[in-house]
mmCIF file of C-alpha atoms in Angstrom:
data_model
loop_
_atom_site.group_PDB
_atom_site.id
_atom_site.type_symbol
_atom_site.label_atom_id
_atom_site.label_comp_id
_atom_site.label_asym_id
_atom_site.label_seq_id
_atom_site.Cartn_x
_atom_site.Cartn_y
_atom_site.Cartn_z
ATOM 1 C CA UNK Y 97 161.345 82.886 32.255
ATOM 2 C CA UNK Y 98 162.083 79.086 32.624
ATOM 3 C CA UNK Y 99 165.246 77.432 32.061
ATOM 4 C CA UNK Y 100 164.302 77.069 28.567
ATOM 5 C CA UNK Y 101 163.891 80.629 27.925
ATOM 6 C CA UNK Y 102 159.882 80.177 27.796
ATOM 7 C CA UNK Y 103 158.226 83.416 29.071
ATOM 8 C CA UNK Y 104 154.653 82.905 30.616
ATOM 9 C CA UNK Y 105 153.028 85.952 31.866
ATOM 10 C CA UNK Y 106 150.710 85.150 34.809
ATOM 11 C CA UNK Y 107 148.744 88.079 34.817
ATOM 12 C CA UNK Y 108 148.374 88.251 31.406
ATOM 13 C CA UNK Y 109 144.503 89.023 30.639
ATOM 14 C CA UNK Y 110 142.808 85.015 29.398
ATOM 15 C CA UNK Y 111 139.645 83.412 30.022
ATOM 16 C CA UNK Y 112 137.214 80.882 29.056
ATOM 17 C CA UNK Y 113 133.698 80.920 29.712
ATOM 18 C CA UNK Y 114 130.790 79.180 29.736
ATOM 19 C CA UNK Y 115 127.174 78.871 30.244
ATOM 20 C CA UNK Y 116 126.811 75.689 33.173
ATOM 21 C CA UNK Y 117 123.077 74.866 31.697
ATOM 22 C CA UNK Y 118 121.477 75.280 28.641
ATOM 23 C CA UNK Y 119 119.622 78.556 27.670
ATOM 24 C CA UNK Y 120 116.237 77.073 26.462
ATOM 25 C CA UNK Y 121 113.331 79.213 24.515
ATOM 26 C CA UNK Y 122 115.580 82.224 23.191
ATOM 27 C CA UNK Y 123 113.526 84.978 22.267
ATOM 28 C CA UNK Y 124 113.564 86.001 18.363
ATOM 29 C CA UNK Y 125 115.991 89.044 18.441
ATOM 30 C CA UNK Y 126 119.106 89.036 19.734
ATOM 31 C CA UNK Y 127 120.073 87.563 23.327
ATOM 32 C CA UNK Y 128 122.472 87.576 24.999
ATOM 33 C CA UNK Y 129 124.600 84.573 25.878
ATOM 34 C CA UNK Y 130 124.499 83.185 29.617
ATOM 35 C CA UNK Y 131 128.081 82.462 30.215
ATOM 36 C CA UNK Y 132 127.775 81.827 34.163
ATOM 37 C CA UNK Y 133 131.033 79.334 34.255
ATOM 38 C CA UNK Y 134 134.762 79.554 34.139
ATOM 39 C CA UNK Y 135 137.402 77.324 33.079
ATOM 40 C CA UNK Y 136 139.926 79.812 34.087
ATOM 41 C CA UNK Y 137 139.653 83.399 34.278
ATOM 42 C CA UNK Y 138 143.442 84.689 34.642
ATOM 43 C CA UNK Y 139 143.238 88.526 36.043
ATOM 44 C CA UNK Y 140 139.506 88.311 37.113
ATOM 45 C CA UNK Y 141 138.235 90.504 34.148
ATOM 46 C CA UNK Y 142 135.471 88.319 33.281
ATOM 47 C CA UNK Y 143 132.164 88.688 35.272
ATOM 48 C CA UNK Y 144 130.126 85.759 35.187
ATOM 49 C CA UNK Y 145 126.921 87.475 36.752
ATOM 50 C CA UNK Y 146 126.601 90.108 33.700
ATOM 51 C CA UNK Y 147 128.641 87.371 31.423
ATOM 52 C CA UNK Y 148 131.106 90.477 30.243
ATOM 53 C CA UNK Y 149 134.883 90.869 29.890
ATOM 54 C CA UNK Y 150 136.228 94.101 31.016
ATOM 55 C CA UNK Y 151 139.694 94.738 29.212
ATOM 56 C CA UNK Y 152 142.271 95.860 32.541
ATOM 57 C CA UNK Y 153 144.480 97.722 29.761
ATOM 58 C CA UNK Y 154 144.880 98.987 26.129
ATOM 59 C CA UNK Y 155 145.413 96.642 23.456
ATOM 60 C CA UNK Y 156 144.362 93.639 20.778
ATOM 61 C CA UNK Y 157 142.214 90.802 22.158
ATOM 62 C CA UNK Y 158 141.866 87.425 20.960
ATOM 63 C CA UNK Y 159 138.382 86.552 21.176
ATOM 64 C CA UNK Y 160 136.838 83.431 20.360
ATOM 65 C CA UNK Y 161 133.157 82.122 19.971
ATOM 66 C CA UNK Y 162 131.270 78.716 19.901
ATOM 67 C CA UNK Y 163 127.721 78.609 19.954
ATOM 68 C CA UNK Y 164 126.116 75.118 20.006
ATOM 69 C CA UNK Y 165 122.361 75.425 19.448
ATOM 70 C CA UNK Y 166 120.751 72.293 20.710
ATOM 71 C CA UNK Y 167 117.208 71.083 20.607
ATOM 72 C CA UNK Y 168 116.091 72.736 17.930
ATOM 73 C CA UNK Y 169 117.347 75.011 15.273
ATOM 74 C CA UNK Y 170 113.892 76.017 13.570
ATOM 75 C CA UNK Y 171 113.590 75.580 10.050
ATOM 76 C CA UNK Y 172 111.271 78.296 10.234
ATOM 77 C CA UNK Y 173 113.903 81.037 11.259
ATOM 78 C CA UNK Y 174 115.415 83.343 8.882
ATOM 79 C CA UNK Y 175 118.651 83.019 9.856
ATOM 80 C CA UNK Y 176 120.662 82.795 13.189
ATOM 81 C CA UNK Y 177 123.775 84.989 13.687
ATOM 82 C CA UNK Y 178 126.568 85.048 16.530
ATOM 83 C CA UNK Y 179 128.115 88.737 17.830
ATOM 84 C CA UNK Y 180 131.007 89.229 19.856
ATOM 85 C CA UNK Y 181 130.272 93.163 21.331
ATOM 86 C CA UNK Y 182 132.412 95.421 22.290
ATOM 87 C CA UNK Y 183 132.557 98.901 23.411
ATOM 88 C CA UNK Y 184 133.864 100.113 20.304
ATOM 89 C CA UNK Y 185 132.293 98.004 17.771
ATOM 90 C CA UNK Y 186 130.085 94.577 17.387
ATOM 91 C CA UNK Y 187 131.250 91.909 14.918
ATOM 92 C CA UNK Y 188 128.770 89.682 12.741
ATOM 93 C CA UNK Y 189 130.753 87.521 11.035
ATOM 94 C CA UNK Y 190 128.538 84.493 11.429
ATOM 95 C CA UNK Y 191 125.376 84.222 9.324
ATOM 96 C CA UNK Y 192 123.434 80.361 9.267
ATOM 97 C CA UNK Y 193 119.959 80.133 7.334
ATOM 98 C CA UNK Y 194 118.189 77.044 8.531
ATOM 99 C CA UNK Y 195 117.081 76.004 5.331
ATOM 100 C CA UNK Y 196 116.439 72.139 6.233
ATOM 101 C CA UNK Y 197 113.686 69.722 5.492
ATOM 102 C CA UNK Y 198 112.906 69.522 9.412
ATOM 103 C CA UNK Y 199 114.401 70.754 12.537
ATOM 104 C CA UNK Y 200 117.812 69.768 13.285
ATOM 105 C CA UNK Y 201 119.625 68.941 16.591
ATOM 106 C CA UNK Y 202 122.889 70.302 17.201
ATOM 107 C CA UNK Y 203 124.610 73.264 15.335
ATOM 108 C CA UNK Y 204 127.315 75.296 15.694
ATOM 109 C CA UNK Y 205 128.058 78.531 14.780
ATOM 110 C CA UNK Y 206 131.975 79.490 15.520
ATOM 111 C CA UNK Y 207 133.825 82.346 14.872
ATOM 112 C CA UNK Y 208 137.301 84.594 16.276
ATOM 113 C CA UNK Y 209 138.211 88.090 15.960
ATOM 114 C CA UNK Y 210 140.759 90.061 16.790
ATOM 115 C CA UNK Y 211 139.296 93.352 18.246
ATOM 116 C CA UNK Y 212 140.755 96.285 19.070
ATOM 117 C CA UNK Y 213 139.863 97.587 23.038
ATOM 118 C CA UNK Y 214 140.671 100.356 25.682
ATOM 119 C CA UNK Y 215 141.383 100.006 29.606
ATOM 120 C CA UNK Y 216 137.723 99.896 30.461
ATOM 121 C CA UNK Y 217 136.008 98.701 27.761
ATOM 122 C CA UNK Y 218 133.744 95.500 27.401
ATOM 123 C CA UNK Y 219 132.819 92.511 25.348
ATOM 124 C CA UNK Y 220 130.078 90.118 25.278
ATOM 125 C CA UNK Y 221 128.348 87.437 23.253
ATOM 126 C CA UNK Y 222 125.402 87.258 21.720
ATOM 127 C CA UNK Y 223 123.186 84.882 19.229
ATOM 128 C CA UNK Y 224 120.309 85.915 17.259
ATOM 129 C CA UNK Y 225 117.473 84.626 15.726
ATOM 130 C CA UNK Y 226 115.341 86.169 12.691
ATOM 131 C CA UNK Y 227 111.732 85.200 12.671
ATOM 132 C CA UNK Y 228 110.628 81.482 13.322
ATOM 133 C CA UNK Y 229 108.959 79.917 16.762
ATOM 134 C CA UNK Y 230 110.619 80.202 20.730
ATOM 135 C CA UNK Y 231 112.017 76.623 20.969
ATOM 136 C CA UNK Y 232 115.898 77.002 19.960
ATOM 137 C CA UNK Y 233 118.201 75.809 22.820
ATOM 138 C CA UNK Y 234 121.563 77.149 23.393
ATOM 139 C CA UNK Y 235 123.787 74.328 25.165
ATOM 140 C CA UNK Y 236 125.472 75.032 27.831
ATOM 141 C CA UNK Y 237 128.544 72.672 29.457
ATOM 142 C CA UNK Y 238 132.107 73.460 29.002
ATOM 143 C CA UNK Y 239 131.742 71.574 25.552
ATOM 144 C CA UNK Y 240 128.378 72.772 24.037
ATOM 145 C CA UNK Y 241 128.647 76.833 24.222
ATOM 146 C CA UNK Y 242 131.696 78.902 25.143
ATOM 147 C CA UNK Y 243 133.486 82.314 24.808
ATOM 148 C CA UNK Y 244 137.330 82.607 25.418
ATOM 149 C CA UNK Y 245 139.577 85.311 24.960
ATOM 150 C CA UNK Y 246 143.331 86.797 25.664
ATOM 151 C CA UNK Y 247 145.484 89.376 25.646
ATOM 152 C CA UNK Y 248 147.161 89.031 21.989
ATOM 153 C CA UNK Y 249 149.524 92.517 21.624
#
């Protein structure tokens, strides 16, 4: 607590992740995100090699998503759809059909949720892509594709 009476927690669970290239040629399906970068990463619980959050303790997480497909969303695709994964459940809440004249550059799909987690249990983003041709880029940099998320309650 600072003369102010503001109360910062430095333990307190928060990260922000990212992938530090792009992730060219996703397979159609579902892949997972690449996030092999850090901002910050206060408590250590996110794992850049496997790209997952491990939640140290019980509670309600903050998690936020930003996908920035690059060269080229495919007109040809169904749809594309973000997840956020975790242990207990895997959230869908962003849906995108490519229904343009030609392929595009530079799309995002964005989304937060407030998930409920266990000591132990994980999280981890994914994008997918219905139908269409391998050539959709995900971009990586701290500004193109990212995945953050806190302790909330």
């Amino acid at each position: 607590i600072d003369n102010a009476g503001i109360v910062t927690k430095p333990l307190q669970p928060a990260f922000f992740a990212y992938p530090n290239s792009n992730q060219s040629n996703i397979s159609i399906g579902t892949s997972t995100i690449v996030l092999n970068a850090e901002r910050f990463d206060q408590g250590g619980d996110f794992n850049t090699g496997t790209s997952t959050f491990t939640a140290p303790v019980t509670g309600k997480y903050q998690f936020n998503l930003n996908i920035r497909i690059g060269d080229t969303l495919d007109t040809a695709a169904n749809y594309y759809r973000s997840h956020i994964t975790t242990s207990n459940l895997a959230y869908y809440p962003t849906i995108m059909s490519p229904q343009f004249t030609a392929d595009t550059n530079y799309w995002h799909l964005t989304f937060s949720v407030l998930a409920d987690m266990d000591a132990g249990d994980t999280a981890y983003a994914k994008v997918e892509q219905s139908g269409g041709s391998v050539q959709t880029t995900i971009d990586g940099g701290i500004s193109g594709t990212n995945f953050s998320g806190f302790l909330a309650c």
